[in-house]
Amino acid sequence: MVEGGLTKADKTEFTECWRTTWKTPYIMRLALSAGIGGLLFGYDTGVISGALLFIKEDFKEVDRSTWLQSTIVSMAVAGAIVGAAVGGWINDRYGRRMSILIADVLFLIGAIVMAFAPAPWVIIVGRIFVGFGVGMASMTSPLYISEASPARIRGALVSTNGLLITGGQFFSYLINLAFVHTPGTWRWMLGIAGVPAIVQFVLMLSLPESPRWLYRKDRIAESRAILERIYPADEVEAEMEALKESVEMEKADEAVIGDSFVAKLKGAFGNPVVRRGLAAGITVQVAQQFVGINTVMYYSPSIVQFAGYASNKTAMALSLITSGLNALGSIVSMMFVDRYGRRKLMIISMFGIIACLIILATVFSQAAIHAPKIDAMESATFASNATCPAFVPFTAANAPPSRWNCMKCLRSECGFCANGGQPYAPGACVVLSDDMKATCKSRGRTYFKDGCPSKFGFLAIVFLGLYIVMYAPGMGTVPWIVNSEIYPLRYRGLGGGIAAVSNWVSNLIVSESFLSLTHALGSSGTFLLFAGFSTIGLFFIWLLVPETKGLQFEEVEKLLEVGYKPSLLRKRNKKGKEVDTA
């Protein structure tokens, strides 16, 4: 028995999903077409990480300002907050299909604006438009897929959206690498984002609305026609009856509280089922962001450079590996989410994430401690007016030359020209400029400005990869699955929108603060901070999130009516059996 007394669904193997979709390819067509919204989401997350390296080269004001860099990245997130909020209302009022079509148009407008941007502020405007589209798509695509999927394979099919998110990230890194040596590098990277939006727009024109939304709008014949294409003939009538019961309950509720947005919002927070659903849905969405994943995806080339790899191309190539692991993890999620359940996958994922973050903090700490020393003589004689201004003169408030290393040099907003023959030997602390970078390279040496040469660099890449491996199968895809199935039909758009807004607000906080945190706390302190947030997230997932594996939407409602408590907190009678205290 599950909490609340509902019977568990039978274990569903990954092969069941493929068996069902092989017999009924229409289901996969619906899932993949809607899932392109996930591809757009993933592409935008990944592409900006590489494009930012070249935007900094074209616009020096961006290179000099971490705030401007963070703003270019995070304005898409700010737009997504608005897109998710408005998207919830559009979903309930005009349907899931219409919401996806609007998202595609907004994404295309943003891509065109960014591709032709003459100044950083225009890039920011384009990022806001892209954010509107991404925000709407991020909560609508999994919702559409879940409502067009049989319950027994719903988790695996909604995971296709997660797979396409990670696939979009991987594709974006390939695009970044492909245009490294092409004139207008970042313009191509950002402009190509409009292509998937056009493809999805065309595909969605030929697909129907969600059958559950149609039934809710009294378009019962259309709803039945779609369900007949999704379910076996002997299951259609049962599904229609379940829909009828759910809709009748919601209409009775609507007659009491009204149908306006404000009334629906009050009704949602006054309904214990919706409140419990929101507690679980918001918890998993906020936890997903505060493990730090999107700092890794937005800034992974920069993180690789923090680890000691100076070349833009090398940084993007190594980032491609982490993105590939993310996509692989999404496939693992599809294989196990309907077999082992949502809750278990998330909890295992969080334990692995916390371990990797603590190890990464240790690696970056050791890399900073053992960074190459500064050669005072070479720094003073490297070239005319080349010495880092903070390095001389040595006042009482300044560290003596013997205590300076590469990290101290970079934190003083200078550059480090590594020793040519021995990269870990003492090097020169010089001014931060393109001319000095060229001078350093002309002598066969490597110029560092974001990270230092380190023997620990490869360990950072290894555990960054392991972090992705632990994140992707659980926290990567499952929060979107949970939010696509945990709300009553009447509040599904609104509830999903509220949870998506919480995701994007958390994303904005994390992405906007990451570069400032690394500057203030160092990479080590920042990853340790994320480990602390992850521990808090793990506790609340354990406390608030029930298992919804294999349950019909109506069964999920009944589960939340009773209320959820972890088995550890449920009272037991004298015979050791659990007692319902809800």
Coordinates of C-alpha atoms in Angstrom, one line a residue:
M1 CA 0.0 0.0 0.0
V2 CA 1.1 3.5 -0.7
E3 CA 0.6 6.4 1.7
G4 CA -3.1 7.2 1.8
G5 CA -4.2 3.6 1.1
L6 CA -4.0 3.6 -2.7
T7 CA -2.8 0.5 -4.5
K8 CA 0.6 0.7 -6.1
A9 CA 0.8 0.4 -9.9
D10 CA 2.6 -2.6 -11.2
K11 CA 6.3 -2.1 -12.0
T12 CA 6.7 -0.7 -15.5
E13 CA 9.8 -1.5 -17.4
F14 CA 11.4 0.9 -19.9
T15 CA 10.6 -1.6 -22.6
E16 CA 6.9 -1.1 -21.9
C17 CA 7.1 2.5 -23.1
W18 CA 8.7 1.4 -26.3
R19 CA 6.3 -1.5 -26.7
T20 CA 3.3 0.9 -26.3
T21 CA 4.7 3.6 -28.6
W22 CA 5.7 1.0 -31.2
K23 CA 2.1 -0.2 -31.3
T24 CA 0.7 3.4 -31.1
P25 CA 3.3 5.7 -32.8
Y26 CA 0.9 8.6 -32.5
I27 CA 1.8 8.8 -28.8
M28 CA 5.5 9.3 -29.5
R29 CA 4.6 11.8 -32.2
L30 CA 2.8 13.9 -29.7
A31 CA 5.5 13.6 -27.1
L32 CA 8.4 14.4 -29.4
S33 CA 6.6 17.3 -31.1
A34 CA 5.8 18.9 -27.8
G35 CA 9.2 18.0 -26.4
I36 CA 10.9 20.3 -28.9
G37 CA 10.0 22.9 -26.3
G38 CA 12.5 21.1 -24.0
L39 CA 15.0 21.3 -26.8
L40 CA 14.6 25.1 -27.0
F41 CA 14.9 25.3 -23.2
G42 CA 18.2 23.2 -23.3
Y43 CA 19.7 25.0 -26.3
D44 CA 19.2 28.4 -24.7
T45 CA 20.8 27.2 -21.4
G46 CA 23.8 25.7 -23.2
V47 CA 24.5 28.1 -26.1
I48 CA 24.9 31.3 -24.0
S49 CA 27.8 29.6 -22.1
G50 CA 29.9 29.5 -25.2
A51 CA 28.6 32.6 -26.9
L52 CA 29.5 34.7 -23.8
L53 CA 33.2 33.9 -24.3
F54 CA 33.0 35.6 -27.7
I55 CA 30.6 38.4 -26.7
K56 CA 33.3 39.4 -24.2
E57 CA 35.8 39.6 -27.0
D58 CA 33.5 41.8 -29.2
F59 CA 32.3 44.1 -26.5
K60 CA 35.0 45.1 -24.0
E61 CA 32.5 46.6 -21.6
V62 CA 31.1 43.1 -21.2
D63 CA 34.6 41.6 -20.6
R64 CA 35.3 44.2 -17.9
S65 CA 32.0 43.8 -16.0
T66 CA 30.9 40.5 -14.3
W67 CA 27.6 42.2 -13.6
L68 CA 27.0 42.7 -17.4
Q69 CA 28.0 39.1 -18.1
S70 CA 25.6 37.9 -15.4
T71 CA 22.8 40.1 -16.7
I72 CA 23.2 38.8 -20.3
V73 CA 22.8 35.3 -19.0
S74 CA 20.1 35.9 -16.4
M75 CA 17.8 38.2 -18.4
A76 CA 16.5 35.1 -20.2
V77 CA 15.7 33.7 -16.8
A78 CA 13.9 36.9 -15.8
G79 CA 11.9 36.6 -19.0
A80 CA 11.2 33.0 -18.2
I81 CA 9.7 34.0 -14.8
V82 CA 7.1 36.2 -16.6
G83 CA 6.6 33.6 -19.4
A84 CA 5.9 30.8 -16.9
A85 CA 3.5 33.0 -14.9
V86 CA 1.5 34.1 -17.9
G87 CA 1.9 30.7 -19.5
G88 CA 0.0 29.1 -16.6
W89 CA -3.0 31.4 -17.3
I90 CA -2.8 30.9 -21.1
N91 CA -2.7 27.1 -20.6
D92 CA -5.9 27.1 -18.7
R93 CA -7.7 29.7 -20.8
Y94 CA -6.6 28.9 -24.3
G95 CA -5.1 25.4 -24.1
R96 CA -1.7 23.7 -24.0
R97 CA -1.2 23.7 -27.8
M98 CA -1.8 27.5 -28.2
S99 CA 0.7 28.2 -25.4
I100 CA 3.4 26.2 -27.2
L101 CA 2.7 28.0 -30.5
I102 CA 3.0 31.4 -28.7
A103 CA 6.2 30.3 -27.1
D104 CA 7.7 29.4 -30.5
V105 CA 6.9 32.8 -31.9
L106 CA 8.5 34.6 -28.9
F107 CA 11.6 32.4 -29.1
L108 CA 12.0 33.1 -32.8
I109 CA 11.7 36.9 -32.2
G110 CA 14.4 36.7 -29.5
A111 CA 16.8 34.7 -31.6
I112 CA 16.6 37.2 -34.5
V113 CA 17.1 40.2 -32.2
M114 CA 20.2 38.6 -30.6
A115 CA 21.7 37.5 -33.9
F116 CA 21.6 41.1 -35.2
A117 CA 22.4 42.9 -31.9
P118 CA 24.7 45.9 -32.4
A119 CA 25.2 46.5 -28.7
P120 CA 25.0 44.5 -25.4
W121 CA 21.7 46.1 -24.4
V122 CA 20.1 44.7 -27.6
I123 CA 21.4 41.2 -26.7
I124 CA 19.7 41.6 -23.3
V125 CA 16.4 42.6 -25.0
G126 CA 16.7 39.5 -27.2
R127 CA 17.4 37.3 -24.2
I128 CA 14.2 38.6 -22.5
F129 CA 12.1 37.6 -25.5
V130 CA 13.8 34.2 -25.5
G131 CA 13.1 33.9 -21.8
F132 CA 9.3 34.6 -22.4
G133 CA 9.3 31.6 -24.8
V134 CA 11.4 29.3 -22.7
G135 CA 9.3 30.0 -19.6
M136 CA 6.1 29.1 -21.3
A137 CA 7.6 26.0 -23.0
S138 CA 9.2 24.8 -19.8
M139 CA 5.9 24.2 -18.0
T140 CA 3.7 23.6 -21.0
S141 CA 5.6 20.9 -22.8
P142 CA 5.7 18.3 -19.9
L143 CA 2.1 19.2 -19.1
Y144 CA 0.9 18.5 -22.7
I145 CA 2.9 15.2 -22.9
S146 CA 1.6 14.0 -19.5
E147 CA -2.0 14.7 -20.5
A148 CA -1.6 12.9 -23.8
S149 CA 0.1 9.8 -22.2
P150 CA -1.2 6.5 -20.7
A151 CA -0.6 6.5 -17.0
R152 CA 1.6 3.4 -17.0
I153 CA 4.2 5.1 -19.3
R154 CA 3.6 8.7 -18.4
G155 CA 6.9 9.1 -16.5
A156 CA 9.0 7.7 -19.3
L157 CA 7.3 9.9 -21.9
V158 CA 7.5 13.1 -19.9
S159 CA 11.2 12.1 -19.5
T160 CA 11.5 12.6 -23.3
N161 CA 11.1 16.3 -22.5
G162 CA 14.0 16.1 -20.1
L163 CA 16.0 14.1 -22.7
L164 CA 15.4 16.9 -25.3
I165 CA 16.4 19.5 -22.7
T166 CA 19.8 17.8 -22.2
G167 CA 19.9 17.0 -25.9
G168 CA 19.4 20.7 -26.7
Q169 CA 22.3 21.6 -24.3
F170 CA 24.5 19.0 -26.1
F171 CA 23.5 20.3 -29.5
S172 CA 24.3 23.9 -28.4
Y173 CA 27.8 22.9 -27.5
L174 CA 28.3 21.3 -30.9
I175 CA 27.0 24.5 -32.5
N176 CA 29.4 26.5 -30.3
L177 CA 32.4 24.4 -31.4
A178 CA 31.3 24.5 -35.1
F179 CA 31.3 28.3 -35.2
V180 CA 34.5 29.0 -33.1
H181 CA 36.4 30.1 -36.2
T182 CA 33.5 31.5 -38.2
P183 CA 33.1 35.3 -38.5
G184 CA 30.3 36.5 -36.3
T185 CA 30.7 33.5 -34.0
W186 CA 28.2 34.3 -31.2
R187 CA 25.7 35.7 -33.7
W188 CA 25.4 32.4 -35.4
M189 CA 25.3 30.5 -32.1
L190 CA 22.4 32.6 -30.8
G191 CA 20.6 33.0 -34.1
I192 CA 20.4 29.3 -34.9
A193 CA 18.1 28.9 -31.9
G194 CA 15.2 30.1 -34.1
V195 CA 15.3 26.9 -36.2
P196 CA 13.9 24.5 -33.7
A197 CA 11.2 27.0 -32.8
I198 CA 10.1 27.1 -36.5
V199 CA 10.1 23.3 -36.7
Q200 CA 8.0 22.9 -33.6
F201 CA 5.5 25.6 -34.7
V202 CA 4.9 23.7 -38.0
L203 CA 4.5 20.4 -36.2
M204 CA 2.2 21.7 -33.5
L205 CA -0.2 23.1 -36.2
S206 CA -1.0 19.5 -37.2
L207 CA -1.5 18.2 -33.7
P208 CA -4.6 18.3 -31.5
E209 CA -5.2 20.0 -28.1
S210 CA -4.8 18.1 -24.9
P211 CA -7.7 15.7 -24.5
R212 CA -8.1 16.6 -20.8
W213 CA -8.3 20.3 -21.6
L214 CA -10.8 19.6 -24.3
Y215 CA -13.0 17.6 -22.0
R216 CA -12.8 20.4 -19.4
K217 CA -14.1 22.8 -22.1
D218 CA -17.1 20.5 -22.9
R219 CA -15.5 19.5 -26.2
I220 CA -16.2 15.8 -25.2
A221 CA -16.4 14.3 -28.7
E222 CA -13.0 15.8 -29.7
S223 CA -11.5 14.5 -26.4
R224 CA -12.8 11.0 -27.0
A225 CA -11.4 11.0 -30.5
I226 CA -7.9 11.8 -29.3
L227 CA -8.1 9.3 -26.4
E228 CA -9.2 6.6 -28.9
R229 CA -5.9 7.2 -30.7
I230 CA -3.9 7.0 -27.5
Y231 CA -5.5 4.2 -25.4
P232 CA -6.5 0.6 -26.4
A233 CA -10.2 0.3 -27.2
D234 CA -11.0 -1.5 -24.0
E235 CA -9.5 1.3 -21.8
V236 CA -11.1 4.4 -23.5
E237 CA -14.4 4.2 -21.6
A238 CA -12.7 3.9 -18.2
E239 CA -10.5 6.9 -19.0
M240 CA -13.6 8.9 -20.1
E241 CA -15.4 8.0 -16.9
A242 CA -12.4 9.1 -14.8
L243 CA -12.3 12.4 -16.7
K244 CA -16.0 12.9 -16.2
E245 CA -15.7 12.4 -12.4
S246 CA -12.7 14.7 -12.2
V247 CA -14.3 17.5 -14.2
E248 CA -17.6 17.3 -12.4
M249 CA -15.8 17.8 -9.1
E250 CA -13.9 20.7 -10.5
K251 CA -17.1 22.4 -11.9
A252 CA -18.8 22.0 -8.5
D253 CA -15.7 23.7 -7.0
E254 CA -15.8 26.4 -9.6
A255 CA -19.5 27.1 -8.9
V256 CA -18.5 28.0 -5.3
I257 CA -15.4 30.0 -5.9
G258 CA -15.8 31.5 -9.4
D259 CA -13.7 31.3 -12.6
S260 CA -11.7 34.6 -12.6
F261 CA -7.9 34.4 -12.2
V262 CA -8.0 35.9 -8.7
A263 CA -10.8 33.5 -7.6
K264 CA -8.9 30.5 -9.0
L265 CA -5.8 31.6 -7.2
K266 CA -7.7 31.9 -3.9
G267 CA -9.3 28.6 -4.6
A268 CA -6.0 27.0 -5.2
F269 CA -4.5 28.1 -1.9
G270 CA -7.8 27.3 -0.1
N271 CA -7.8 23.8 -1.5
P272 CA -5.7 21.3 0.7
V273 CA -5.0 19.1 -2.3
V274 CA -3.6 21.9 -4.4
R275 CA -1.6 23.3 -1.4
R276 CA 0.0 19.9 -0.8
G277 CA 0.7 19.6 -4.5
L278 CA 2.3 23.0 -4.6
A279 CA 4.4 22.2 -1.5
A280 CA 5.8 19.2 -3.3
G281 CA 6.0 20.9 -6.7
I282 CA 7.7 24.0 -5.6
T283 CA 10.1 22.1 -3.3
V284 CA 11.5 20.0 -6.2
Q285 CA 11.7 23.0 -8.5
V286 CA 13.6 25.2 -6.1
A287 CA 15.9 22.3 -5.1
Q288 CA 16.6 21.6 -8.7
Q289 CA 18.1 25.1 -9.1
F290 CA 19.9 25.4 -5.7
V291 CA 22.0 22.4 -6.4
G292 CA 23.8 24.8 -8.8
I293 CA 23.1 22.9 -12.0
N294 CA 22.4 25.9 -14.2
T295 CA 25.6 27.7 -13.1
V296 CA 27.3 24.6 -14.5
M297 CA 25.4 24.7 -17.8
Y298 CA 25.4 28.5 -18.2
Y299 CA 29.1 28.9 -17.1
S300 CA 30.6 25.5 -17.7
P301 CA 33.3 26.9 -20.1
S302 CA 34.1 29.5 -17.5
I303 CA 34.3 26.8 -14.8
V304 CA 36.6 24.8 -16.9
Q305 CA 38.8 27.9 -17.3
F306 CA 38.7 28.3 -13.5
A307 CA 40.1 24.7 -13.3
G308 CA 43.1 25.9 -15.3
Y309 CA 42.2 25.4 -19.0
A310 CA 42.8 28.8 -20.7
S311 CA 41.7 28.2 -24.3
N312 CA 38.2 29.0 -25.3
K313 CA 38.0 26.1 -27.6
T314 CA 39.4 23.6 -25.1
A315 CA 37.0 24.9 -22.5
M316 CA 34.0 24.4 -24.8
A317 CA 35.2 21.0 -25.9
L318 CA 35.5 19.8 -22.3
S319 CA 32.1 21.3 -21.6
L320 CA 30.7 19.2 -24.4
I321 CA 31.6 16.1 -22.4
T322 CA 29.6 17.3 -19.4
S323 CA 26.7 18.1 -21.6
G324 CA 26.8 14.7 -23.2
L325 CA 26.8 13.1 -19.8
N326 CA 23.7 15.1 -18.9
A327 CA 21.9 13.8 -22.0
L328 CA 23.0 10.2 -21.1
G329 CA 21.6 10.7 -17.6
S330 CA 18.2 11.6 -19.1
I331 CA 18.1 8.3 -20.9
V332 CA 18.8 6.6 -17.6
S333 CA 15.9 8.5 -16.1
M334 CA 13.6 7.3 -18.9
M335 CA 14.6 3.7 -18.1
F336 CA 14.0 3.8 -14.4
V337 CA 11.5 6.5 -13.5
D338 CA 8.5 4.3 -14.0
R339 CA 10.2 1.3 -12.4
Y340 CA 11.7 2.7 -9.2
G341 CA 9.6 5.8 -8.8
R342 CA 10.1 9.6 -8.8
R343 CA 10.8 10.0 -5.1
K344 CA 13.6 7.4 -4.8
L345 CA 15.4 8.7 -7.9
M346 CA 15.4 12.3 -6.6
I347 CA 16.7 11.2 -3.1
I348 CA 19.5 9.1 -4.6
S349 CA 20.4 11.9 -7.0
M350 CA 20.6 14.5 -4.1
F351 CA 23.0 12.3 -2.1
G352 CA 25.3 12.0 -5.1
I353 CA 25.1 15.7 -5.9
I354 CA 26.0 16.7 -2.3
A355 CA 29.0 14.3 -2.4
C356 CA 30.3 15.7 -5.7
L357 CA 29.9 19.3 -4.7
I358 CA 31.9 18.7 -1.5
I359 CA 34.7 17.0 -3.5
L360 CA 34.6 19.8 -6.1
A361 CA 34.9 22.4 -3.3
T362 CA 38.0 20.5 -2.0
V363 CA 39.6 20.2 -5.4
F364 CA 39.2 23.9 -6.2
S365 CA 40.5 24.8 -2.7
Q366 CA 43.6 22.7 -3.2
A367 CA 44.1 24.1 -6.7
A368 CA 44.0 27.7 -5.2
I369 CA 46.5 26.7 -2.4
H370 CA 48.9 25.1 -4.8
A371 CA 48.6 27.6 -7.7
P372 CA 52.0 28.6 -9.3
K373 CA 54.0 31.2 -7.4
I374 CA 54.7 34.7 -8.8
D375 CA 58.3 35.4 -10.0
A376 CA 58.8 38.9 -8.7
M377 CA 61.8 39.6 -10.9
E378 CA 60.1 38.4 -14.1
S379 CA 56.9 40.3 -13.2
A380 CA 59.0 43.5 -12.9
T381 CA 61.0 43.0 -16.1
F382 CA 58.5 41.1 -18.4
A383 CA 57.8 44.1 -20.6
S384 CA 57.5 47.8 -20.4
N385 CA 54.7 48.9 -18.1
A386 CA 53.6 45.2 -17.9
T387 CA 53.7 44.6 -14.1
C388 CA 50.4 44.2 -12.3
P389 CA 49.6 47.5 -10.6
A390 CA 48.6 45.7 -7.4
F391 CA 51.9 43.8 -7.2
V392 CA 54.0 47.0 -6.7
P393 CA 54.8 48.8 -4.6
F394 CA 54.6 46.3 -1.7
T395 CA 53.0 48.3 1.1
A396 CA 52.3 47.1 4.6
A397 CA 48.8 46.4 3.6
N398 CA 49.9 44.2 0.7
A399 CA 51.1 40.7 0.7
P400 CA 54.9 40.3 0.3
P401 CA 56.1 38.9 -3.0
S402 CA 56.8 35.5 -1.5
R403 CA 53.1 35.0 -0.6
W404 CA 51.8 35.9 -4.0
N405 CA 50.6 33.2 -6.3
C406 CA 48.6 33.0 -9.5
M407 CA 45.2 33.1 -7.7
K408 CA 46.3 36.2 -5.7
C409 CA 47.3 37.8 -9.0
L410 CA 44.0 37.0 -10.8
R411 CA 41.9 38.2 -7.8
S412 CA 43.8 41.5 -8.1
E413 CA 42.3 41.8 -11.6
C414 CA 45.6 41.0 -13.4
G415 CA 46.7 38.3 -15.7
F416 CA 49.2 35.4 -15.2
C417 CA 51.7 34.6 -17.9
A418 CA 52.7 31.0 -17.2
N419 CA 56.2 29.7 -17.4
G420 CA 56.7 28.4 -20.9
G421 CA 58.7 25.2 -20.2
Q422 CA 57.2 24.3 -16.9
P423 CA 53.5 25.5 -16.6
Y424 CA 53.4 24.9 -12.8
A425 CA 56.6 26.8 -12.2
P426 CA 56.6 30.5 -11.0
G427 CA 55.3 32.9 -13.7
A428 CA 54.8 36.6 -14.3
C429 CA 51.9 38.7 -12.8
V430 CA 51.1 41.2 -15.5
V431 CA 48.4 43.7 -16.5
L432 CA 45.1 42.4 -17.8
S433 CA 44.9 43.4 -21.5
D434 CA 44.7 42.0 -25.0
D435 CA 48.2 43.4 -25.8
M436 CA 49.7 41.6 -22.9
K437 CA 47.9 38.3 -23.8
A438 CA 49.4 38.6 -27.3
T439 CA 52.9 39.3 -25.9
C440 CA 52.6 36.3 -23.6
K441 CA 51.5 34.0 -26.5
S442 CA 54.3 35.4 -28.8
R443 CA 56.8 34.0 -26.3
G444 CA 55.2 30.5 -26.4
R445 CA 53.5 30.9 -23.1
T446 CA 49.9 30.6 -21.9
Y447 CA 48.0 33.7 -20.6
F448 CA 45.5 33.0 -17.8
K449 CA 42.8 35.4 -16.6
D450 CA 40.0 33.2 -15.2
G451 CA 41.9 30.3 -13.6
C452 CA 45.4 29.1 -13.0
P453 CA 47.4 26.2 -14.4
S454 CA 46.8 23.4 -11.9
K455 CA 47.7 19.7 -11.4
F456 CA 44.2 19.4 -9.9
G457 CA 42.4 20.6 -13.1
F458 CA 41.7 17.2 -14.4
L459 CA 40.1 16.2 -11.1
A460 CA 37.7 19.2 -11.4
I461 CA 36.6 18.0 -14.8
V462 CA 36.2 14.4 -13.6
F463 CA 34.0 15.3 -10.6
L464 CA 32.1 17.9 -12.7
G465 CA 31.2 15.0 -14.9
L466 CA 30.2 12.8 -12.0
Y467 CA 28.1 15.7 -10.6
I468 CA 26.2 15.7 -13.9
V469 CA 25.9 11.9 -13.9
M470 CA 24.3 12.1 -10.4
Y471 CA 22.1 15.1 -11.3
A472 CA 20.6 14.2 -14.7
P473 CA 18.6 10.9 -13.9
G474 CA 17.0 12.3 -10.8
M475 CA 16.9 16.0 -10.2
G476 CA 17.3 16.8 -13.9
T477 CA 14.1 15.3 -15.2
V478 CA 11.9 14.2 -12.3
P479 CA 10.8 17.6 -10.9
W480 CA 9.1 18.3 -14.3
I481 CA 7.5 14.9 -14.2
V482 CA 6.2 15.5 -10.7
N483 CA 4.8 18.9 -11.6
S484 CA 3.0 17.6 -14.7
E485 CA 1.0 15.1 -12.7
I486 CA 0.5 16.3 -9.1
Y487 CA -2.2 19.0 -9.5
P488 CA -6.0 18.5 -10.1
L489 CA -7.0 19.2 -13.7
R490 CA -8.7 22.5 -12.9
Y491 CA -5.5 23.9 -11.3
R492 CA -3.0 22.1 -13.4
G493 CA -2.0 25.1 -15.6
L494 CA -2.0 27.4 -12.6
G495 CA -0.1 25.0 -10.3
G496 CA 2.4 24.2 -12.9
G497 CA 2.9 27.9 -13.6
I498 CA 3.4 28.7 -10.0
A499 CA 6.0 25.9 -9.6
A500 CA 7.7 26.9 -12.9
V501 CA 7.9 30.5 -11.7
S502 CA 9.6 29.3 -8.5
N503 CA 12.1 27.4 -10.6
W504 CA 12.9 30.4 -12.7
V505 CA 13.1 32.8 -9.8
S506 CA 15.6 30.3 -8.1
N507 CA 17.4 30.0 -11.4
L508 CA 17.7 33.8 -11.6
I509 CA 19.1 34.1 -8.1
V510 CA 21.7 31.4 -8.7
S511 CA 22.8 32.5 -12.2
E512 CA 22.9 36.2 -11.4
S513 CA 24.9 35.6 -8.2
F514 CA 27.3 32.9 -9.4
L515 CA 30.1 35.1 -10.8
S516 CA 29.9 37.5 -7.9
L517 CA 30.0 34.5 -5.5
T518 CA 33.1 33.0 -7.1
H519 CA 34.8 36.4 -7.0
A520 CA 33.9 36.9 -3.3
L521 CA 34.1 33.2 -2.0
G522 CA 36.2 31.6 -4.7
S523 CA 35.1 28.5 -6.6
S524 CA 35.7 26.3 -3.6
G525 CA 33.4 28.4 -1.3
T526 CA 30.7 28.7 -3.9
F527 CA 30.5 24.9 -4.5
L528 CA 30.5 24.3 -0.7
L529 CA 27.6 26.8 -0.4
F530 CA 25.6 24.8 -3.1
A531 CA 26.3 21.6 -1.1
G532 CA 24.7 23.3 1.9
F533 CA 21.6 24.3 -0.1
S534 CA 21.4 20.8 -1.6
T535 CA 21.3 19.3 1.9
I536 CA 18.4 21.5 2.8
G537 CA 16.6 20.5 -0.4
L538 CA 17.2 16.8 0.3
F539 CA 15.4 17.2 3.7
F540 CA 12.4 18.9 2.2
I541 CA 12.0 16.4 -0.7
W542 CA 12.1 13.6 1.9
L543 CA 9.5 15.4 4.0
L544 CA 7.0 16.7 1.4
V545 CA 7.1 14.8 -1.9
P546 CA 5.0 11.7 -2.2
E547 CA 5.5 8.9 -4.8
T548 CA 3.2 9.3 -7.8
K549 CA 4.7 6.5 -10.0
G550 CA 2.1 4.7 -12.1
L551 CA -1.0 6.5 -10.6
Q552 CA -3.8 7.9 -12.6
F553 CA -4.3 11.7 -12.2
E554 CA -7.4 11.0 -10.1
E555 CA -5.5 8.6 -7.8
V556 CA -2.9 11.3 -7.2
E557 CA -5.7 13.7 -6.1
K558 CA -7.0 11.1 -3.6
L559 CA -3.5 10.5 -2.3
L560 CA -3.1 14.3 -1.6
E561 CA -6.6 14.5 -0.1
V562 CA -5.4 12.1 2.7
G563 CA -2.0 14.0 3.0
Y564 CA 1.5 12.6 2.9
K565 CA 4.0 11.8 5.7
P566 CA 7.3 9.9 5.3
S567 CA 7.1 6.4 6.9
L568 CA 9.5 7.5 9.6
L569 CA 7.1 10.1 10.9
R570 CA 3.9 8.0 10.7
K571 CA 2.6 6.6 14.0
R572 CA 2.4 2.8 14.4
N573 CA 0.0 0.7 16.5
K574 CA 1.0 -1.9 19.0
K575 CA 1.3 -4.5 16.2
G576 CA 3.8 -2.3 14.3
K577 CA 1.4 -1.4 11.6
E578 CA 1.2 2.2 10.3
V579 CA -1.8 4.3 11.5
D580 CA -3.2 7.1 9.3
T581 CA -3.0 10.3 11.3
A582 CA -4.0 12.7 8.6

